[in-house]
CSV table of C-alpha atoms in Angstrom, one decimal:
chain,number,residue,atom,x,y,z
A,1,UNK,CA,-23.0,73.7,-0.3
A,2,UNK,CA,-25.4,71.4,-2.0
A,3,UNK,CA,-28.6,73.0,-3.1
A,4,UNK,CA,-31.1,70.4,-1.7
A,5,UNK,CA,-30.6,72.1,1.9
A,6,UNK,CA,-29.0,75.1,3.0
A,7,UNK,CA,-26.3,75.4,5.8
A,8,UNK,CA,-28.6,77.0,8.7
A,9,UNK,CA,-30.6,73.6,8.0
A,10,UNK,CA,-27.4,71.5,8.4
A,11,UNK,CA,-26.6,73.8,11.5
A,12,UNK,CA,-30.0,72.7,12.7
A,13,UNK,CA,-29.6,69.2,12.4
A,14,UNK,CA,-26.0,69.1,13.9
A,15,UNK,CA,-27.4,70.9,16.8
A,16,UNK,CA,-30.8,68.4,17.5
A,17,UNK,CA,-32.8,71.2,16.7
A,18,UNK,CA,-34.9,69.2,14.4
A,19,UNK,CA,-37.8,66.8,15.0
A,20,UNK,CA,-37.5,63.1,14.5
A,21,UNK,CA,-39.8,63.8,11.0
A,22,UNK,CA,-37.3,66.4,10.3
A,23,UNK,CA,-34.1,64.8,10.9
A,24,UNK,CA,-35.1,61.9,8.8
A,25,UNK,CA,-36.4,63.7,6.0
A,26,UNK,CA,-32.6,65.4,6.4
A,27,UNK,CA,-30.7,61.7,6.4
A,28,UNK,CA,-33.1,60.6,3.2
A,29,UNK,CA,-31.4,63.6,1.6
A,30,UNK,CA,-27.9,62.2,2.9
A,31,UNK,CA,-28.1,58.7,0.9
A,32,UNK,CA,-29.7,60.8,-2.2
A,33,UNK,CA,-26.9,63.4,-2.0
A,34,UNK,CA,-23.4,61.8,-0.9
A,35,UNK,CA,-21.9,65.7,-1.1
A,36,UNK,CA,-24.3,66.8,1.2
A,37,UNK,CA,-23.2,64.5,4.0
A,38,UNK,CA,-19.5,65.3,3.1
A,39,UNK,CA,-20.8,68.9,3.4
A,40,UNK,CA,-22.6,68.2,7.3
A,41,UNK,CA,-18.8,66.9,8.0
A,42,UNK,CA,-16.9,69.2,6.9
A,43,UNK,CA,-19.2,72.1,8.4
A,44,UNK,CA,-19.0,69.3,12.0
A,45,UNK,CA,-15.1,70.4,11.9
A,46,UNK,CA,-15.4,73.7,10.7
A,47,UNK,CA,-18.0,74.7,14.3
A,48,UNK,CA,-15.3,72.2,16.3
A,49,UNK,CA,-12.4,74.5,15.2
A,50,UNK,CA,-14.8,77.5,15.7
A,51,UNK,CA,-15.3,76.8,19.2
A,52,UNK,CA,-11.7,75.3,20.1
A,53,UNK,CA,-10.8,78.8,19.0
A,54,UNK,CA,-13.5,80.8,20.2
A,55,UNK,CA,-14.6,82.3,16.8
A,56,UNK,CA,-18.3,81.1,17.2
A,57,UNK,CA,-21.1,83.9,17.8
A,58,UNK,CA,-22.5,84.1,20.8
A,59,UNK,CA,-25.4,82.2,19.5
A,60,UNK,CA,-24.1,79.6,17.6
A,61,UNK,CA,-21.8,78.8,20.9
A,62,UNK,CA,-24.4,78.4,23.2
A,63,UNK,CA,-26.0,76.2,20.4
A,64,UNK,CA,-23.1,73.8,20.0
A,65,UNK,CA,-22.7,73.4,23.9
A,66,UNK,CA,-26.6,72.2,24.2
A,67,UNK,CA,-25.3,70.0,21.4
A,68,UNK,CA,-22.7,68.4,23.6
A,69,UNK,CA,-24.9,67.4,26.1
A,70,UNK,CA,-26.1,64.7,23.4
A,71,UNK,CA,-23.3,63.7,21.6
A,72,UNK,CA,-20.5,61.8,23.2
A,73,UNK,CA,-18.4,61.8,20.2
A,74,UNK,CA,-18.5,65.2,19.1
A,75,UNK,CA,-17.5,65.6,23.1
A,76,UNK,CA,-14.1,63.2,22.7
A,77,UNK,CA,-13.6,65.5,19.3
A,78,UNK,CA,-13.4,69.2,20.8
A,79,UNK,CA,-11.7,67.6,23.7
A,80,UNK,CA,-8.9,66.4,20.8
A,81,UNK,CA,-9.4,69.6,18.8
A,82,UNK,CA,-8.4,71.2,22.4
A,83,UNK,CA,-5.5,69.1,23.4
A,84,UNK,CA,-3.8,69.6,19.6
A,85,UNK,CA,-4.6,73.3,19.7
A,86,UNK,CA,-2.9,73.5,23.2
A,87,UNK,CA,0.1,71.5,22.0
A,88,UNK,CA,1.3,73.5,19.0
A,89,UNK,CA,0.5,77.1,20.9
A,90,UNK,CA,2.9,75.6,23.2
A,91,UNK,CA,5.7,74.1,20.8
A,92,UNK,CA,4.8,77.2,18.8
A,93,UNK,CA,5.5,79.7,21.8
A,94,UNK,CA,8.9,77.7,23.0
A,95,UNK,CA,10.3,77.4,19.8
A,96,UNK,CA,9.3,81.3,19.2
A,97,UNK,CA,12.0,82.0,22.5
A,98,UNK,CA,14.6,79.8,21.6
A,99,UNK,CA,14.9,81.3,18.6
A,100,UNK,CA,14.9,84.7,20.0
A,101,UNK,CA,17.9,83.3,22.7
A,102,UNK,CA,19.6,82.6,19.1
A,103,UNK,CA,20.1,85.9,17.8
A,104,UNK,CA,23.5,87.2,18.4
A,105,UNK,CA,23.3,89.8,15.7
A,106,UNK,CA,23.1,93.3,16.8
A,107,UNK,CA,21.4,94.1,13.8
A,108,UNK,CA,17.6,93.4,13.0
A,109,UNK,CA,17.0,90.6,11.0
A,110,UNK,CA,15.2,91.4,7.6
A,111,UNK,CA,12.0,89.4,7.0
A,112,UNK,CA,13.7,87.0,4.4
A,113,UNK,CA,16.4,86.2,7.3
A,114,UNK,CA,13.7,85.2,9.7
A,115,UNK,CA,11.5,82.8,7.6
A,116,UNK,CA,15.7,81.4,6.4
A,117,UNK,CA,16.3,80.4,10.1
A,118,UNK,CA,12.9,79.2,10.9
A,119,UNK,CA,13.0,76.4,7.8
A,120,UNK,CA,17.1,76.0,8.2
A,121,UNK,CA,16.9,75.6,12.1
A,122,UNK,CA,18.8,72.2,13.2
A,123,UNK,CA,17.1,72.2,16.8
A,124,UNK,CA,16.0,68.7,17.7
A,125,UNK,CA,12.8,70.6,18.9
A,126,UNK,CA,12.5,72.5,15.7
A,127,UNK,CA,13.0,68.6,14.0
A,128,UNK,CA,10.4,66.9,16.7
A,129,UNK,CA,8.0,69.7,15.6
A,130,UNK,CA,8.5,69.1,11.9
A,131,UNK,CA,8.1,65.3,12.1
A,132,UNK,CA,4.8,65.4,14.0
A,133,UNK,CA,3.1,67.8,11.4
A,134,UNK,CA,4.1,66.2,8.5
A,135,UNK,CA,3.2,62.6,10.3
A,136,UNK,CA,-0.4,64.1,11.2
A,137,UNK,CA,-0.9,65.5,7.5
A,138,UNK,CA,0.1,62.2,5.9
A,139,UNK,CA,-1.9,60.1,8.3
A,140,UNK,CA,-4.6,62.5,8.2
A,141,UNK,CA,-4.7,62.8,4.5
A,142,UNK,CA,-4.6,59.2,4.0
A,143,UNK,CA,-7.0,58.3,6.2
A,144,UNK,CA,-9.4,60.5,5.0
A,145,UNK,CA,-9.3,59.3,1.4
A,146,UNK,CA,-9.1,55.4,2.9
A,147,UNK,CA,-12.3,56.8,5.1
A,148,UNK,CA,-13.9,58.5,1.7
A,149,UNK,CA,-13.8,55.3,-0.3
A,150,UNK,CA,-14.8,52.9,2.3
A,151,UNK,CA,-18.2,55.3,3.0
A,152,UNK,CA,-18.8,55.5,-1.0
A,153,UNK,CA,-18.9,51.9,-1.0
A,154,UNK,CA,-21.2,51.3,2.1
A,155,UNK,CA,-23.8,54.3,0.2
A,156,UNK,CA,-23.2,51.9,-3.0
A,157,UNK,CA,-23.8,48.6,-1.3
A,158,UNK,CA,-26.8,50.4,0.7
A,159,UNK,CA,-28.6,52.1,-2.7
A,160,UNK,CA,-27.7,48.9,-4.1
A,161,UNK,CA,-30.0,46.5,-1.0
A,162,UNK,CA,-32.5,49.4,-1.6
A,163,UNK,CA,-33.1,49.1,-5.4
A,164,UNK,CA,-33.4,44.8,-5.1
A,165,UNK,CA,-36.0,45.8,-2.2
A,166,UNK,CA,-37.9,47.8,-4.6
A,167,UNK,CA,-37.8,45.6,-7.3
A,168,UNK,CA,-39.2,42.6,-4.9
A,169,UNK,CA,-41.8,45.2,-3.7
A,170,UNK,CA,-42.7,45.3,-7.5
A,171,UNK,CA,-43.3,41.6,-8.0
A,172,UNK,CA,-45.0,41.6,-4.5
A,173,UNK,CA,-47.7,44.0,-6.3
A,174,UNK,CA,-47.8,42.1,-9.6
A,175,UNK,CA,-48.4,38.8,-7.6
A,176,UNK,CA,-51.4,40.6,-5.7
A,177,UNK,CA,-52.6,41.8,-9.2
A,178,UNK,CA,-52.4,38.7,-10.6
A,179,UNK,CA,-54.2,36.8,-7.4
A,180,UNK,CA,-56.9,39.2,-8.0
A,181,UNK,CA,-57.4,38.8,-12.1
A,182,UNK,CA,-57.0,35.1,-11.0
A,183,UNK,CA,-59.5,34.9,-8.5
A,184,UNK,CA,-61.9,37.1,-11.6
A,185,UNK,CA,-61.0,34.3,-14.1
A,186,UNK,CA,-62.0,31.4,-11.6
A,187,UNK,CA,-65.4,33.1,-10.6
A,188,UNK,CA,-66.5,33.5,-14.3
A,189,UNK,CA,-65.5,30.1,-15.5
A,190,UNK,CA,-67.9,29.3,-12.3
A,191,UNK,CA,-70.9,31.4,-13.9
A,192,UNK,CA,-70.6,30.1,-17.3
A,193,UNK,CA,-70.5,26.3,-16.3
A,194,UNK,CA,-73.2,27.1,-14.3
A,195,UNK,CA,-75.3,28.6,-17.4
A,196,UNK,CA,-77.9,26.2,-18.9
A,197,UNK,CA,-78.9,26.1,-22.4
A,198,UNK,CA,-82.6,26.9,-21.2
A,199,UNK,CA,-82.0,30.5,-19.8
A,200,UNK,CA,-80.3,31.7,-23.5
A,201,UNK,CA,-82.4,31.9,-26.5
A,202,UNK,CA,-79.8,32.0,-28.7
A,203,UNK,CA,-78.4,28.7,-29.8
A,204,UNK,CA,-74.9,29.6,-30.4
A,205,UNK,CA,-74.4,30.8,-26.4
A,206,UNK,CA,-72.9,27.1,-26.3
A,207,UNK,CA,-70.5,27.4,-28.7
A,208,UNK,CA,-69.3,30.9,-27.3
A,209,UNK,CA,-69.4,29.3,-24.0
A,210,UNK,CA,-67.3,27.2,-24.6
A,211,UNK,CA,-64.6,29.0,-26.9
A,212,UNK,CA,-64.6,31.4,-24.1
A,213,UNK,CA,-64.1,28.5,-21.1
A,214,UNK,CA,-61.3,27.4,-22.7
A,215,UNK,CA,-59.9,30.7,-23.4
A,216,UNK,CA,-60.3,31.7,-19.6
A,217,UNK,CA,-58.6,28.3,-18.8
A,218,UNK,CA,-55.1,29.4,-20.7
A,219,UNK,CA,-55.2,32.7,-18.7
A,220,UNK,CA,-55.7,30.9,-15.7
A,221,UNK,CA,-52.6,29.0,-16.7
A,222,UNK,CA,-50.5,31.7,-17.8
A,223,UNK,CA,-51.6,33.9,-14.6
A,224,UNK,CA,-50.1,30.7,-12.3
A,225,UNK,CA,-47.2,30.3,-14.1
A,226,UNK,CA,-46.1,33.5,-14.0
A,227,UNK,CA,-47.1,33.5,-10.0
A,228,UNK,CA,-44.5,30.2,-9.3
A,229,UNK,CA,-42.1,32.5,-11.8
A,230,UNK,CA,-42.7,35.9,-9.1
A,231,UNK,CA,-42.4,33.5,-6.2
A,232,UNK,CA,-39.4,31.8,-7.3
A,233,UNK,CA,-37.7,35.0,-7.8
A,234,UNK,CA,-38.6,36.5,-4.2
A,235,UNK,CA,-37.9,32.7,-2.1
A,236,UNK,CA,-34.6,33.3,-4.3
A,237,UNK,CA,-33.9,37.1,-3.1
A,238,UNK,CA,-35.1,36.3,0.4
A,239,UNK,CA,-32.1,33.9,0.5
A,240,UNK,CA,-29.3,35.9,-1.2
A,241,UNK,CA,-29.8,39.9,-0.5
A,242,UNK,CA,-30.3,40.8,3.6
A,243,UNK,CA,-32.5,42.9,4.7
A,244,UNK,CA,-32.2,47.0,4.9
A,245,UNK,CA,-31.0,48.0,7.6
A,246,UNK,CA,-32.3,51.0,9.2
A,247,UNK,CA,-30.9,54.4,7.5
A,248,UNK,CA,-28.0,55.4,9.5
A,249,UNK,CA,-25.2,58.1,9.1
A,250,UNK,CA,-21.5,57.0,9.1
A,251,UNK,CA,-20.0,57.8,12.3
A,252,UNK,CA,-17.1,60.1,12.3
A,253,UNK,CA,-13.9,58.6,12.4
A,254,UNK,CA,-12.6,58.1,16.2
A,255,UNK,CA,-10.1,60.3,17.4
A,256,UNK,CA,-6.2,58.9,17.3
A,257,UNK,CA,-5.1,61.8,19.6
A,258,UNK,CA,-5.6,61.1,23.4
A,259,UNK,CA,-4.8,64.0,26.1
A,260,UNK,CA,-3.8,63.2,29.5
A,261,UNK,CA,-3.2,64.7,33.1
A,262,UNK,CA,0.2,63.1,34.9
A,263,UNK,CA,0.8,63.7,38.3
A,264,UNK,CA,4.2,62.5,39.9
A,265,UNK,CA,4.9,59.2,41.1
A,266,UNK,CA,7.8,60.6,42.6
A,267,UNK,CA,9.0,63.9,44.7
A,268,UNK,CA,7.2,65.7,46.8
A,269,UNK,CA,3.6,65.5,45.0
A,270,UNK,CA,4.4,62.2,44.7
A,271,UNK,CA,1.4,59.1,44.6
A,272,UNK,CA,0.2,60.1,41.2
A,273,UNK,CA,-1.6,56.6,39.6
A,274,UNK,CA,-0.9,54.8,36.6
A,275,UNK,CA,-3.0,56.4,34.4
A,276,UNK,CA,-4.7,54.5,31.5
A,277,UNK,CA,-5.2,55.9,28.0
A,278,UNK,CA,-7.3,54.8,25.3
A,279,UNK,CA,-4.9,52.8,22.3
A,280,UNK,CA,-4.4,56.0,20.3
A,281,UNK,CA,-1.9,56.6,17.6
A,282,UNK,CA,-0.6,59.9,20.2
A,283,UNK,CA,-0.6,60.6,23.3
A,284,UNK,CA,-0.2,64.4,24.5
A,285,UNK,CA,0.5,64.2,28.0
A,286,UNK,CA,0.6,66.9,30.6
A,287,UNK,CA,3.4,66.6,33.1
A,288,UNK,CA,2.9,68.0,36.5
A,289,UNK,CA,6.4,69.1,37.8
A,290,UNK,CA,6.9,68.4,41.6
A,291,UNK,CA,7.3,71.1,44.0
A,292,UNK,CA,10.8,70.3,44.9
A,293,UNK,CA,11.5,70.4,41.3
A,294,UNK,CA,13.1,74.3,40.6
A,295,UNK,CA,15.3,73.3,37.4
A,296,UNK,CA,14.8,75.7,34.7
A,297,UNK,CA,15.0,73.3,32.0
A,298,UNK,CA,14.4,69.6,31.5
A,299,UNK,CA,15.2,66.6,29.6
A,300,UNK,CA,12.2,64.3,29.0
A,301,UNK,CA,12.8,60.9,28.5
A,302,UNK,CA,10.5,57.5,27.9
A,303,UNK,CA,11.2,54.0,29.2
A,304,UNK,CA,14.8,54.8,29.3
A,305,UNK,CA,15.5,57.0,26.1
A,306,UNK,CA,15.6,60.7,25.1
A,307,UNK,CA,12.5,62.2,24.0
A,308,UNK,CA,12.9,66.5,24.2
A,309,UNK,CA,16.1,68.3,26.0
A,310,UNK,CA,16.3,71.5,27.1
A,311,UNK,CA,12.1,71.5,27.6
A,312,UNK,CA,11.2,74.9,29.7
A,313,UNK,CA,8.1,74.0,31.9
A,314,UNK,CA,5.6,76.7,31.1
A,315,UNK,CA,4.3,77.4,34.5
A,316,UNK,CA,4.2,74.3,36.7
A,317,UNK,CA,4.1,71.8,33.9
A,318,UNK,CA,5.4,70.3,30.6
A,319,UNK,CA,3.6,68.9,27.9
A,320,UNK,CA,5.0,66.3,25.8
A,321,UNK,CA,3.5,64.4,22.5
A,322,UNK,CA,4.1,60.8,22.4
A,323,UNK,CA,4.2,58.3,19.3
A,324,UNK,CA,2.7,55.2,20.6
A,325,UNK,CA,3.5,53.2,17.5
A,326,UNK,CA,6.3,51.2,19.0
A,327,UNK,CA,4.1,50.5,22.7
A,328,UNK,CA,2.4,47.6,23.7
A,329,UNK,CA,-1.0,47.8,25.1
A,330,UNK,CA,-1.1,46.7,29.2
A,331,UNK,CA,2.6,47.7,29.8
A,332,UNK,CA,3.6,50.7,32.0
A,333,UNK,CA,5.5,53.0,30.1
A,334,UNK,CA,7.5,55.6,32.2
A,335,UNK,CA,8.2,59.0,31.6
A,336,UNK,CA,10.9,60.7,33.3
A,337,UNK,CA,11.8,64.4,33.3
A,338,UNK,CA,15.5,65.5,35.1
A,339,UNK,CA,16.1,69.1,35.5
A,340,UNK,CA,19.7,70.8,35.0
A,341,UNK,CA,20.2,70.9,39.0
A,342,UNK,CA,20.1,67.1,38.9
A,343,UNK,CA,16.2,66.8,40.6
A,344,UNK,CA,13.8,64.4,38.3
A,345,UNK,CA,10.2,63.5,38.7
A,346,UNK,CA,8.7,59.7,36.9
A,347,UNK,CA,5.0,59.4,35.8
A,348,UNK,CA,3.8,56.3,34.8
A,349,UNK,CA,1.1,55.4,32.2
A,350,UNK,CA,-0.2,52.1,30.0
A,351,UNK,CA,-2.3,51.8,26.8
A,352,UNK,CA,-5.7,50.4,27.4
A,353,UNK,CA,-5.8,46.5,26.0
């Protein structure tokens, strides 16, 4: 954790406990520091996963749910966090029992034996499971070094507006300095033209006068060339470098994992709507399994094609994850589960345009 603030303070200002001086003394920090707002992020995910999991204290829960109530996107992000920790407790727990319906040795597996047929498995749920983590890690790890880079160079580009803004601030004071010693210069050529020869007794004030007119007259000179010089320069910026936008903090990345409720378009729950979902890169859908429905296992298939067999519904549902890369946005997809007696149930959803 960066020294310049300590993590109760960044607790503070992810909760909007802070006062509007506060918080933007906080954010100054952020474009000084880019750790520090890498540190409020990571800490962001760190109290998400703590209260997905209910590992919060009692105080810092009720905290982060008065936090909620202000921030729609950390709302969509636990919502996520809670649909991805539901699916893999539930791909976990299934794959956990068919691997115990496996065993057909009387003996009891050593350690070693069970981690060998966990990794060796050749289960098309064990391979569905497989793909999807390693498909999240790589996405996930590339986009956040994609999202790493392209904050570094907004902070650059912003510290960058900010430095040309100080330097015109700069030349703004050096022109009001220079209008000032100006304005001096004109005002005592003005009180030595006005001297006469009869109010000084000494007959070389003329002389001196004079040496000291035309000396005032090349500073005037050189005080309004270098005022067209700090002019030019500004008209010049004013054209070239837009304004500063008002400090703001990188949102966090949008979340690519939508979670949905399907009810039945068919069977005796039948009438559920087409349901539309947000274009994300998954979809983890809940199934609702119509009451006439009493097969113990199902296969699940979308628009037509095999997605899991041999699915056990836990309770009166089955949850599915779905890879929308190959969907098109505004098109019903359907989803269609048929149990081993032969009795099926269709949902239908589309991704948002």
């Amino acid at each position: 954790m960066t020294n310049s603030i300590n993590q109760e303070e960044l607790k503070s200002f992810l909760f909007y406990e802070l006062s509007d001086d506060e918080r933007q003394t906080v954010e100054e920090q952020f474009f000084e520091d880019e750790n520090l707002f890498y540190d409020l992020m990571e800490l962001e995910n760190e109290l998400v996963d703590g209260y997905v999991q209910k590992t919060l204290s009692d105080v810092d829960t009720k905290r982060f749910e008065n936090s909620l109530k202000m921030s729609v996107e950390r709302r969509e992000k636990v919502a996520n966090a809670q649909a991805l920790n539901t699916f893999i407790t539930e791909e976990n727990e299934a794959l956990a029992a068919t691997v115990y319906d496996l065993e057909t040795v009387e003996e009891t597996p050593t350690f070693w034996d069970k981690i060998t047929a966990f990794f060796t498995l050749q289960m098309p749920m064990m391979q569905y499971a497989t793909a999807l983590i390693i498909l999240a890690l790589v996405g996930g790890i590339s986009y956040m070094a994609y999202d790493r880079i392209r904050l570094n160079n907004e902070m650059a580009e912003i510290k960058k507006q900010q430095e040309e803004q100080e330097r015109i601030r700069q030349r703004e004071e050096e022109l009001k300095r220079l209008e000032e010693q100006r304005r001096q210069n004109e005002q005592r050529q003005q009180e030595l033209q006005n001297q006469t020869p009869e109010t000084n007794l000494n007959a070389d004030i003329p002389n001196n006068k004079n040496d000291e007119l035309d000396k005032l007259k090349e500073e005037q000179q050189t005080i309004e060339e270098k005022q067209k010089q700090l002019k030019d320069e500004n008209l010049k910026n004013d054209k070239t470098i837009p304004p500063v936008q008002k400090k703001q903090l990188p949102q966090p990345p949008k979340p690519t994992i939508a979670s949905i409720t399907l009810l039945p378009t068919l069977g005796s729950k039948g009438g559920g709507k087409i349901e539309e979902v947000e274009n994300a890169s998954t979809v983890v859908a809940t199934l609702q399994i119509p009451e006439d429905v009493k097969s113990e296992s199902f296969t699940v298939s979308l628009n037509g094609r095999a997605i899991q067999s041999n699915t056990k519904p836990k309770g009166n549902s089955i949850t599915v994850s779905i890879n929308t890369k190959n969907l098109k946005p505004g098109v019903e997809n359907n989803i269609t589960i048929t149990g081993n007696d032969g009795r099926r149930g269709e949902y239908i959803f589309k991704l948002k345009n």
